[in-house]
PDB file of C-alpha atoms in Angstrom:
ATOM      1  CA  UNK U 132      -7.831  -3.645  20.765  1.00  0.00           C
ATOM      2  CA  UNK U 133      -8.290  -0.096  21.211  1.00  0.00           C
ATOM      3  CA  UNK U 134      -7.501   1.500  18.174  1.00  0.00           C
ATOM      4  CA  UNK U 135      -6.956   4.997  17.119  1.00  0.00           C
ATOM      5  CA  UNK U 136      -7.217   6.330  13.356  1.00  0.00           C
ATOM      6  CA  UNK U 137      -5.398   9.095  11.459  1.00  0.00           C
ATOM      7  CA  UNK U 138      -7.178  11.069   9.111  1.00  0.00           C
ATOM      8  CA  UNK U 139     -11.063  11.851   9.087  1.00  0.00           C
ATOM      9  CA  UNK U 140     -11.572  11.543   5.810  1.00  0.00           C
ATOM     10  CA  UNK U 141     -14.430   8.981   3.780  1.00  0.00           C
ATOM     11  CA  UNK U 142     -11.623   5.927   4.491  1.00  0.00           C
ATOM     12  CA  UNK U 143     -10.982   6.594   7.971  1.00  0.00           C
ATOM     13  CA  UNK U 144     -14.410   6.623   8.164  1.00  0.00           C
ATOM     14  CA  UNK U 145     -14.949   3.197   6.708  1.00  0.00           C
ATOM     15  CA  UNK U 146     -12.084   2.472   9.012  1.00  0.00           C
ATOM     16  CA  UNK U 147     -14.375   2.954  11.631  1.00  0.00           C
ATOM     17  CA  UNK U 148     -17.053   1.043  10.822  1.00  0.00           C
ATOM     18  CA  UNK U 149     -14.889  -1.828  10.293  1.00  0.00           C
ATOM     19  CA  UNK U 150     -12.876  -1.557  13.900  1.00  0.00           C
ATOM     20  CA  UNK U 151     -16.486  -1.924  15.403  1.00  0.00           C
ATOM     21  CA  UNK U 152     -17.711  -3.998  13.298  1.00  0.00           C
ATOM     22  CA  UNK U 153     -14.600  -6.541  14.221  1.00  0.00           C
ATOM     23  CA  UNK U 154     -15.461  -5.920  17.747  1.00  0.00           C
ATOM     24  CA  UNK U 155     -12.632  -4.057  18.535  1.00  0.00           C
ATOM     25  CA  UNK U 156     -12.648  -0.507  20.414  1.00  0.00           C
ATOM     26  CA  UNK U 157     -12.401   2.630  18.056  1.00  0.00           C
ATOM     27  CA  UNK U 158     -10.843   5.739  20.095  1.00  0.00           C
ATOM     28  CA  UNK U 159     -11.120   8.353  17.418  1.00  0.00           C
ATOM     29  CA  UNK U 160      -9.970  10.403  14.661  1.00  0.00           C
ATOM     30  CA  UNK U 161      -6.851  12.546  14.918  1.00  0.00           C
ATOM     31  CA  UNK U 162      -7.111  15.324  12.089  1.00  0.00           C
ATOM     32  CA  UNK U 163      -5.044  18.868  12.341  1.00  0.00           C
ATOM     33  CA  UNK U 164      -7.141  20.369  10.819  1.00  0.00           C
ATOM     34  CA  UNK U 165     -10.259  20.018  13.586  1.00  0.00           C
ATOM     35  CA  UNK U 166     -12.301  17.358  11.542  1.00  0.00           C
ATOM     36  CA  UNK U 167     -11.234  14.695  13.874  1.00  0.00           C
ATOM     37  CA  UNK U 168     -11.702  14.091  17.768  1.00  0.00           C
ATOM     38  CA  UNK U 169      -8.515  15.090  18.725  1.00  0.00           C
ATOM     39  CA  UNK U 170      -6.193  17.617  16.813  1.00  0.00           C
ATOM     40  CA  UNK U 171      -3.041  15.660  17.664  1.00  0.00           C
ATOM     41  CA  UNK U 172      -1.855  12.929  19.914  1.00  0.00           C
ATOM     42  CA  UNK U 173       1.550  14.198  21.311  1.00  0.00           C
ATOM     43  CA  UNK U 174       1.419  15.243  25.564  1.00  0.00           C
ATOM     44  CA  UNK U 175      -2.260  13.400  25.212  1.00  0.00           C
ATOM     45  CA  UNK U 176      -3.158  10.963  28.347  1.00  0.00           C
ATOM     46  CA  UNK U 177      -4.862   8.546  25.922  1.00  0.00           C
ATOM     47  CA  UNK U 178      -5.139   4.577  26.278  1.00  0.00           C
ATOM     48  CA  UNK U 179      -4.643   3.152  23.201  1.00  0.00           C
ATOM     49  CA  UNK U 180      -3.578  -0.311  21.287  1.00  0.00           C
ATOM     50  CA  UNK U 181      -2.892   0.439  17.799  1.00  0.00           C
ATOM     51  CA  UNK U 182      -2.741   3.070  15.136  1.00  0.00           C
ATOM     52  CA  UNK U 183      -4.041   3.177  11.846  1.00  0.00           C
ATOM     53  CA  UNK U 184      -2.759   6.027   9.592  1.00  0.00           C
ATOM     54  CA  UNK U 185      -4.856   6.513   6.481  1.00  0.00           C
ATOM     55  CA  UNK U 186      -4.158  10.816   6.814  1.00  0.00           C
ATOM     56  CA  UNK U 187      -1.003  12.040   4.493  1.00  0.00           C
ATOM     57  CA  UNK U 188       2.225  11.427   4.012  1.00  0.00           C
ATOM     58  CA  UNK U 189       2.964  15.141   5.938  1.00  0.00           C
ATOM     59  CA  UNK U 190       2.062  13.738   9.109  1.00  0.00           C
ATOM     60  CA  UNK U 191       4.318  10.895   9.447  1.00  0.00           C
ATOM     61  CA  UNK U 192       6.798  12.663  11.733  1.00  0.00           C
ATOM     62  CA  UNK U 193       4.421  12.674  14.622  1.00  0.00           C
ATOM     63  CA  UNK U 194       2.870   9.570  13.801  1.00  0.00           C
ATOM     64  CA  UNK U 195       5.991   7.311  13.950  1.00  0.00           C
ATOM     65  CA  UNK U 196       7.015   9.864  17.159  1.00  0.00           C
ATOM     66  CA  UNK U 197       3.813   8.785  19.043  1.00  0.00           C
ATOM     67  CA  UNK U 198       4.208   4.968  17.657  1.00  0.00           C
ATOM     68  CA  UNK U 199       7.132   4.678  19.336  1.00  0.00           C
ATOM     69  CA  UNK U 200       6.425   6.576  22.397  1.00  0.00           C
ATOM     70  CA  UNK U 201       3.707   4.587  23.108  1.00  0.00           C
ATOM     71  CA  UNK U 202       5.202   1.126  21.956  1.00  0.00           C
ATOM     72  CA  UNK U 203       2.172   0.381  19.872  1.00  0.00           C
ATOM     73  CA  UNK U 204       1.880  -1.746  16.480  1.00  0.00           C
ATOM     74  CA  UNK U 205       1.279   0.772  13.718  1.00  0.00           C
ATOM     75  CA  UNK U 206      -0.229   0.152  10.036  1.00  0.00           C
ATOM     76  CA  UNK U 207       0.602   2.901   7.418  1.00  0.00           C
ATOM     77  CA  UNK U 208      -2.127   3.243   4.585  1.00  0.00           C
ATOM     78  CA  UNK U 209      -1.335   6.701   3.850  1.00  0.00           C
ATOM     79  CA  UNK U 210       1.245   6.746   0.116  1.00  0.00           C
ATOM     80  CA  UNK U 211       3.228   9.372  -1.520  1.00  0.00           C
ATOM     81  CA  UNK U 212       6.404   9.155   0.919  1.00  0.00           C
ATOM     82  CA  UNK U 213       9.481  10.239   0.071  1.00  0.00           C
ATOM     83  CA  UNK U 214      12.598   8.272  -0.042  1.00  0.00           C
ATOM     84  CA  UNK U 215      13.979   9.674   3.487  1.00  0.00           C
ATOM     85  CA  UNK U 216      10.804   9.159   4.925  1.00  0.00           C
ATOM     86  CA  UNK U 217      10.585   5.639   3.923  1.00  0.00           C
ATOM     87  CA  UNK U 218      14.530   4.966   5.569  1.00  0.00           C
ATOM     88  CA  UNK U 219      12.644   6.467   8.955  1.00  0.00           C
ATOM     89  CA  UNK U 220       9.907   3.918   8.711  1.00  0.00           C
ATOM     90  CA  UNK U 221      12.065   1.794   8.345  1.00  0.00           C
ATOM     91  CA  UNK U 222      14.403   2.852  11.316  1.00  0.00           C
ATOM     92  CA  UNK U 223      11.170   2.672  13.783  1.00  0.00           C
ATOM     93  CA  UNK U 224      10.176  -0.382  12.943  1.00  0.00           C
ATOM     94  CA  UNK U 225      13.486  -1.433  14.799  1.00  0.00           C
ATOM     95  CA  UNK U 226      11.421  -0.863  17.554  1.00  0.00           C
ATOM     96  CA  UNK U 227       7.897  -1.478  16.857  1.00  0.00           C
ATOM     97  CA  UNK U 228       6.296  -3.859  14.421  1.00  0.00           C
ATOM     98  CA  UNK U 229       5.060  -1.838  10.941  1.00  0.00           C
ATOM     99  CA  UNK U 230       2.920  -2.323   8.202  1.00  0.00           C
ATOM    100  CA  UNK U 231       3.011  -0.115   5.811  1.00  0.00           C
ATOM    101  CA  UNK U 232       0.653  -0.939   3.049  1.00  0.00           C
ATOM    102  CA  UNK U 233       0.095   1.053  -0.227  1.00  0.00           C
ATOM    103  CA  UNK U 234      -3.259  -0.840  -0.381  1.00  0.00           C
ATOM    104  CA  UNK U 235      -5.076  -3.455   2.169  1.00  0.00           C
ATOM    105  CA  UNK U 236      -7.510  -5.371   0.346  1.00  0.00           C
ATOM    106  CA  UNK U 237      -6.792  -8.833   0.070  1.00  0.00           C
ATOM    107  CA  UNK U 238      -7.207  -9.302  -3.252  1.00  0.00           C
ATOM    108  CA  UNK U 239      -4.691  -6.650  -4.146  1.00  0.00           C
ATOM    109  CA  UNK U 240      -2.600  -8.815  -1.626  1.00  0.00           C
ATOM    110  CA  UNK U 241      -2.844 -11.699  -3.918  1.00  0.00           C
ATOM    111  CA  UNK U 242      -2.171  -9.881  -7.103  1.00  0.00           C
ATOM    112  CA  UNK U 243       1.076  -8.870  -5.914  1.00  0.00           C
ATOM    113  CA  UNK U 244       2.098 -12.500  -5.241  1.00  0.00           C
ATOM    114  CA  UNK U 245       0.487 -13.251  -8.952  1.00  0.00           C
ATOM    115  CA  UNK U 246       2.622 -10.487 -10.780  1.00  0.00           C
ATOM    116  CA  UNK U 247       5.835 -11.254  -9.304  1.00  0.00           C
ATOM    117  CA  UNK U 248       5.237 -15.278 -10.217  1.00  0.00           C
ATOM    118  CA  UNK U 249       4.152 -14.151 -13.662  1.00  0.00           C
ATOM    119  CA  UNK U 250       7.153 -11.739 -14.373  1.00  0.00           C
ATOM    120  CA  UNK U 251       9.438 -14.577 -13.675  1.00  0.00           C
ATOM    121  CA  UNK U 252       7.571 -16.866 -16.209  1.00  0.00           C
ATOM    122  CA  UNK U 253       6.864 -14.776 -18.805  1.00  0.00           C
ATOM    123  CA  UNK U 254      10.828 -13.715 -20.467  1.00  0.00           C
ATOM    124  CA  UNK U 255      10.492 -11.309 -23.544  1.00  0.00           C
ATOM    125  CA  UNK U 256       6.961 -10.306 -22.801  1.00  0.00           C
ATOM    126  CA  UNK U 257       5.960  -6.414 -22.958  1.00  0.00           C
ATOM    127  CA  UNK U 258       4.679  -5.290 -19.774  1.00  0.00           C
ATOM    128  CA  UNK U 259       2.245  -2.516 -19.138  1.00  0.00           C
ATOM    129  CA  UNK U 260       0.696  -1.340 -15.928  1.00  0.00           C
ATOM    130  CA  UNK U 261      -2.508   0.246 -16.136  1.00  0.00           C
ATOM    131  CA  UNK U 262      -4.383   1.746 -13.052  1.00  0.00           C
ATOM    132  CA  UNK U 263      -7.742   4.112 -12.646  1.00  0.00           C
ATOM    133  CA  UNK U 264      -9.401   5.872  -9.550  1.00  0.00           C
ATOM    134  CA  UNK U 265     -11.970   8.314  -9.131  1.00  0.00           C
ATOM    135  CA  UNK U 266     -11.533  12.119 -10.100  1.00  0.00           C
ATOM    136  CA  UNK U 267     -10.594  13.387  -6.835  1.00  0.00           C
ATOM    137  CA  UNK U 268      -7.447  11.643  -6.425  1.00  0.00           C
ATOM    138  CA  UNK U 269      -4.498  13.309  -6.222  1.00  0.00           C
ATOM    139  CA  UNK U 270      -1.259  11.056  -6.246  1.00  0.00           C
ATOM    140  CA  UNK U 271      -0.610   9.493  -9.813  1.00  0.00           C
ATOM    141  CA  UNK U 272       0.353   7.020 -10.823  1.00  0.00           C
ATOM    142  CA  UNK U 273      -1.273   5.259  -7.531  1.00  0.00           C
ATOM    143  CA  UNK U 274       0.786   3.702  -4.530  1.00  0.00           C
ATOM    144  CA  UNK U 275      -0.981   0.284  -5.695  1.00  0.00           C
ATOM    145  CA  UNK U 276       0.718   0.813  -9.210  1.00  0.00           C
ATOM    146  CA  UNK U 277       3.862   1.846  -8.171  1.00  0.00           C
ATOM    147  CA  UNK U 278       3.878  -1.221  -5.954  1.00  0.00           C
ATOM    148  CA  UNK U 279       3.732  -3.233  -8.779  1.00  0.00           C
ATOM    149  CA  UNK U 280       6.077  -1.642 -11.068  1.00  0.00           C
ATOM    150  CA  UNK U 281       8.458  -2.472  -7.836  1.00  0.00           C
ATOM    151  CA  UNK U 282       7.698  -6.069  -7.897  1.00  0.00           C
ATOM    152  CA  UNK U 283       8.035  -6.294 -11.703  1.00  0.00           C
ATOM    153  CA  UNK U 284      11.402  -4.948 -11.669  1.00  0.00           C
ATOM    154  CA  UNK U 285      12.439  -6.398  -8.549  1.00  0.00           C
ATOM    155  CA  UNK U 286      11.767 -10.153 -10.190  1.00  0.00           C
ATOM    156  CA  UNK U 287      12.977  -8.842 -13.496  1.00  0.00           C
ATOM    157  CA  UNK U 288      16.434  -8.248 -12.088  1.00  0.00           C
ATOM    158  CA  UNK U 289      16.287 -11.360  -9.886  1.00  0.00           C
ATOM    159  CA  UNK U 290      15.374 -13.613 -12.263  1.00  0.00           C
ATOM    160  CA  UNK U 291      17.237 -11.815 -15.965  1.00  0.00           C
ATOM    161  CA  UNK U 292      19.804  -9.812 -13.796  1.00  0.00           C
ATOM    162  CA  UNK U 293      18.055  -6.675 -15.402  1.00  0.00           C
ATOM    163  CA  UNK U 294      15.840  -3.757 -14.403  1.00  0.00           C
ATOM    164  CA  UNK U 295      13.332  -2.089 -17.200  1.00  0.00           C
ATOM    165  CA  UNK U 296      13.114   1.231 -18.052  1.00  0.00           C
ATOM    166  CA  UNK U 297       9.696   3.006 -16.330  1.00  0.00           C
ATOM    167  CA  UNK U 298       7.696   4.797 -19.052  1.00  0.00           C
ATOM    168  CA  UNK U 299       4.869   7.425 -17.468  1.00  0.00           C
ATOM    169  CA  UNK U 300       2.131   7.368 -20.217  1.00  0.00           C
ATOM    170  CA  UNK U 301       3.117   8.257 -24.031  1.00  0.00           C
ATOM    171  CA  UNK U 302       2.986  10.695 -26.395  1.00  0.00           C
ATOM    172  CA  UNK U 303       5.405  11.647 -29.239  1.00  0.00           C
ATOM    173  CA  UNK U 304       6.378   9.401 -32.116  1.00  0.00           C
ATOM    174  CA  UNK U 305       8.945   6.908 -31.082  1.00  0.00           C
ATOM    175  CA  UNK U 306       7.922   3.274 -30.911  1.00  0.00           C
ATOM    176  CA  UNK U 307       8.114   1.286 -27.857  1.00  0.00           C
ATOM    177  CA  UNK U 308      11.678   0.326 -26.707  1.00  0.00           C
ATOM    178  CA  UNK U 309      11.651  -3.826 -25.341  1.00  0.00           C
ATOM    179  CA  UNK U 310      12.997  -3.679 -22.085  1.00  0.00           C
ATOM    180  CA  UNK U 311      10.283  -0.993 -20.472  1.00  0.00           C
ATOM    181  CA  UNK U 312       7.124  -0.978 -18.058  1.00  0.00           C
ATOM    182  CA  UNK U 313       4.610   1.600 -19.603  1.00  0.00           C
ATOM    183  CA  UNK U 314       2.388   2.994 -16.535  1.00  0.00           C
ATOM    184  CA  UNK U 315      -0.527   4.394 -16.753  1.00  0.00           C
ATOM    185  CA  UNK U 316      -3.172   6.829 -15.114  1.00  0.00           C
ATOM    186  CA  UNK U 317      -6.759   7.499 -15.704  1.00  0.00           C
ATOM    187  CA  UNK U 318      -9.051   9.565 -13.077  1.00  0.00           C
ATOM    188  CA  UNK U 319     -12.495   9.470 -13.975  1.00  0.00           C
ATOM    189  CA  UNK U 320     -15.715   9.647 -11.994  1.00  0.00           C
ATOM    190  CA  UNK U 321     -15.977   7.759  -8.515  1.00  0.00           C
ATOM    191  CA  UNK U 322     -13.884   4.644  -9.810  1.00  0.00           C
ATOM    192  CA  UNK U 323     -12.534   3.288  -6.849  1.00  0.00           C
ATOM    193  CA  UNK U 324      -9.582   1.206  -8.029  1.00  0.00           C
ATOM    194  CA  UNK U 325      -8.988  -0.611 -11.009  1.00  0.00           C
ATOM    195  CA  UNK U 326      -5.185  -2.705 -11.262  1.00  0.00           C
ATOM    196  CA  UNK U 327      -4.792  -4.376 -14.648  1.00  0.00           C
ATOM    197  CA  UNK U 328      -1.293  -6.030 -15.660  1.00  0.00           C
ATOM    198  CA  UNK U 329      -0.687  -6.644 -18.927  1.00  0.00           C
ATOM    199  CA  UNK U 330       1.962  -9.432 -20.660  1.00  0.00           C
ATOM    200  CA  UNK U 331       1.914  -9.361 -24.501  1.00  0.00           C
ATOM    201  CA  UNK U 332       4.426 -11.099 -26.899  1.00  0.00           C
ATOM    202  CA  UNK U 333       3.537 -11.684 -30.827  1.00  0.00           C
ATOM    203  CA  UNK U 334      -0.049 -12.945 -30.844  1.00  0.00           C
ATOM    204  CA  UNK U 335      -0.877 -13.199 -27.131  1.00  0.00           C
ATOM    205  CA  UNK U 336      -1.958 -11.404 -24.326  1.00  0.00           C
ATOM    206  CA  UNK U 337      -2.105 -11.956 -20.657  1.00  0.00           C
ATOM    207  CA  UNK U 338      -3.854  -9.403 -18.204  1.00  0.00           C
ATOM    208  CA  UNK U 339      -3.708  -9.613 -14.585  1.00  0.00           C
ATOM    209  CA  UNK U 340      -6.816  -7.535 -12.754  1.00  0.00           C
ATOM    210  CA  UNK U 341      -7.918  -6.427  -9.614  1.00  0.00           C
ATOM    211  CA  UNK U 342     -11.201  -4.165  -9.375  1.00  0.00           C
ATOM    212  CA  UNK U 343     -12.426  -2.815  -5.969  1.00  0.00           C
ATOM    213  CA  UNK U 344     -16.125  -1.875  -5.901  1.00  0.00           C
ATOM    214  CA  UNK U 345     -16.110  -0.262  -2.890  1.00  0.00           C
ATOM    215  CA  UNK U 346     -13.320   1.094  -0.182  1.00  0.00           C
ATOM    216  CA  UNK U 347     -14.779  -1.708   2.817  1.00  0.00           C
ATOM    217  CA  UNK U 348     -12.675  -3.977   1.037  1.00  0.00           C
ATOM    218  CA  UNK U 349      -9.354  -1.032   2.397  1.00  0.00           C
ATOM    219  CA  UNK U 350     -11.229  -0.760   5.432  1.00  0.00           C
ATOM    220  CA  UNK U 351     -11.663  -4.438   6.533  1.00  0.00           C
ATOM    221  CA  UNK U 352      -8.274  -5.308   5.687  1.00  0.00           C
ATOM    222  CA  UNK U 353      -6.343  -2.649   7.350  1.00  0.00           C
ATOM    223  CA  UNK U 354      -8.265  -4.108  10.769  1.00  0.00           C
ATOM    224  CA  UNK U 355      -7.523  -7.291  10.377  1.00  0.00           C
ATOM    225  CA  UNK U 356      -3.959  -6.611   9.258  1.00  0.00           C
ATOM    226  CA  UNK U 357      -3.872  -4.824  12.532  1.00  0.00           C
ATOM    227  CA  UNK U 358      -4.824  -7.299  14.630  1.00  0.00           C
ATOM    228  CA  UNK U 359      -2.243  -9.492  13.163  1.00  0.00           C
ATOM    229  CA  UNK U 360       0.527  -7.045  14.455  1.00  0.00           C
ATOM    230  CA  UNK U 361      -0.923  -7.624  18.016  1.00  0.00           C
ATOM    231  CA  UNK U 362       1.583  -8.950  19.800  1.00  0.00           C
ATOM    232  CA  UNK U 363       4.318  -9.200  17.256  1.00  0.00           C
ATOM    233  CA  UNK U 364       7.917  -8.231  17.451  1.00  0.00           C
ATOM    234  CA  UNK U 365       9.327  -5.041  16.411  1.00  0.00           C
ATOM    235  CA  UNK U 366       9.814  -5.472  12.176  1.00  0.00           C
ATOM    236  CA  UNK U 367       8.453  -4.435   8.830  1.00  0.00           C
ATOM    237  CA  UNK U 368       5.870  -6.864   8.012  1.00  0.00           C
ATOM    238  CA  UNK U 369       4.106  -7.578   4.402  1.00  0.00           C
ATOM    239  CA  UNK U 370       0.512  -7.220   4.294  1.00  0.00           C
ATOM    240  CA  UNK U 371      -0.436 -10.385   2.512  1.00  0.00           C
ATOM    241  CA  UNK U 372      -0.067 -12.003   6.565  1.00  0.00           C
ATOM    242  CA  UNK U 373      -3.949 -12.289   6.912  1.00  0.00           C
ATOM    243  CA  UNK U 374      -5.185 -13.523   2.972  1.00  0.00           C
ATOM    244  CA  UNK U 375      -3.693 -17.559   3.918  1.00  0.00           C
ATOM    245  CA  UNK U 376      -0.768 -19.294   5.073  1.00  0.00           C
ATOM    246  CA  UNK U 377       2.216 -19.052   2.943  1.00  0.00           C
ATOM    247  CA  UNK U 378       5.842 -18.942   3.332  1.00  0.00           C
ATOM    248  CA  UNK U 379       5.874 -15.664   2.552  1.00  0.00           C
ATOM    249  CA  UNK U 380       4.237 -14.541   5.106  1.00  0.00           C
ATOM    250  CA  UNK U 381       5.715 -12.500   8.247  1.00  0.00           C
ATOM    251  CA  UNK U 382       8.667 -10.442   8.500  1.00  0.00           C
ATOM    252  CA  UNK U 383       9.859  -8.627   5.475  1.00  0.00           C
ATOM    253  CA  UNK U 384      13.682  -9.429   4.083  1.00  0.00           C
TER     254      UNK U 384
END
């Protein structure tokens, strides 16, 4: 595949290395601010099989305008979209087929699966989601988190025909309320990613935890969650396609 990346930042760089490394073709950066190899890709004569968008959420206008233009699967790593632009995603993906990922790894794949499983099974449990990244990050709490808090609720309601109150970190002097998700943020350092979960009712505590040691682990999944979408029919598809064969798998619903 001949694939072309958005953004030109340190993970579209590892994005790089990893569409080479797979054997695939990598076109180039598009940046509009001139870091990239081309400034934008609208009126541009370019062959191309694929985009991978791991720029900012600003951008998505001409990215989903050039997707579709050009018929070509598209994988969406970038976060902090807004609702409306989230309802044109989804609109384009009518069209073409989408991924839109608030983190690739595989592992962080897998812990989704985990913490909706474990919601269901664990009634009456207090539930706190705790995330940390390195100091330059600037979305909080992260797309990863705020994936999860989705899942927990989404579970919650399906299996208790309830949705929890979201609490953003705490400070004051009220106690804890039962039916809430506390969330929290800590930027320290060059942490890359740290997910934890936590369960805890009376005496016991569960934690669910995914730590990334390095950003390859982003890079090498986004490619191969790429070249899953080769071929495929317009749709939103899950990213948890490439980790193994599961039921799940495929179109979202």
């Amino acid at each position: 595949m001949k694939i072309v990346v958005y953004g030109a930042g340190v993970m579209a760089n590892y994005v790089k290395e990893a569409i080479i490394n797979s054997g695939n073709e990598f076109l180039g950066f598009v940046d509009p601010l001139g870091k990239g190899n081309f400034d934008t890709l609208k009126n541009k004569d370019i062959d191309y099989d694929a985009i991978i968008d791991f720029s900012h959420f600003s951008l998505l206008e001409e990215i989903l305008e050039i997707a579709e233009k050009k018929k070509v699967p598209l994988l969406i790593a970038a976060t902090g979209h807004n609702r409306e632009q989230n309802e044109k995603i989804k609109k384009i993906s009518e069209k073409i087929p989408i991924i839109k990922a608030t983190n690739t790894s595989i592992g962080v794949n897998i812990l989704n699966e985990i913490t909706a499983y474990a919601t269901k099974l664990l009634k009456g449990f207090d539930i706190e989601v705790i995330e940390k990244h390195h100091n330059r990050k600037i979305d909080a709490p992260s797309g990863t988190a705020n994936t999860l808090v989705e899942i927990i609720n989404k579970n919650l309601a399906e299996e208790y025909e309830e949705e929890y109150k979201i609490v953003y970190g705490r400070e004051g002097n009220s106690k804890r309320t039962e039916k809430e998700i506390g969330v929290h943020s800590i930027r320290a350092g060059n942490i890359v990613g740290e997910h934890t979960v936590i369960y805890s009712k009376n005496d016991e505590i569960i934690e669910i935890k995914h730590e990334a040691l390095s950003r390859k682990i982003f890079s090498d999944g986004s490619v191969k969650a790429i070249g899953y979408l080769k071929d495929k029919k317009p749709g939103m598809y899950t990213c948890l396609l490439y980790t193994s064969p599961s039921p799940r798998d495929g179109l979202l619903s």
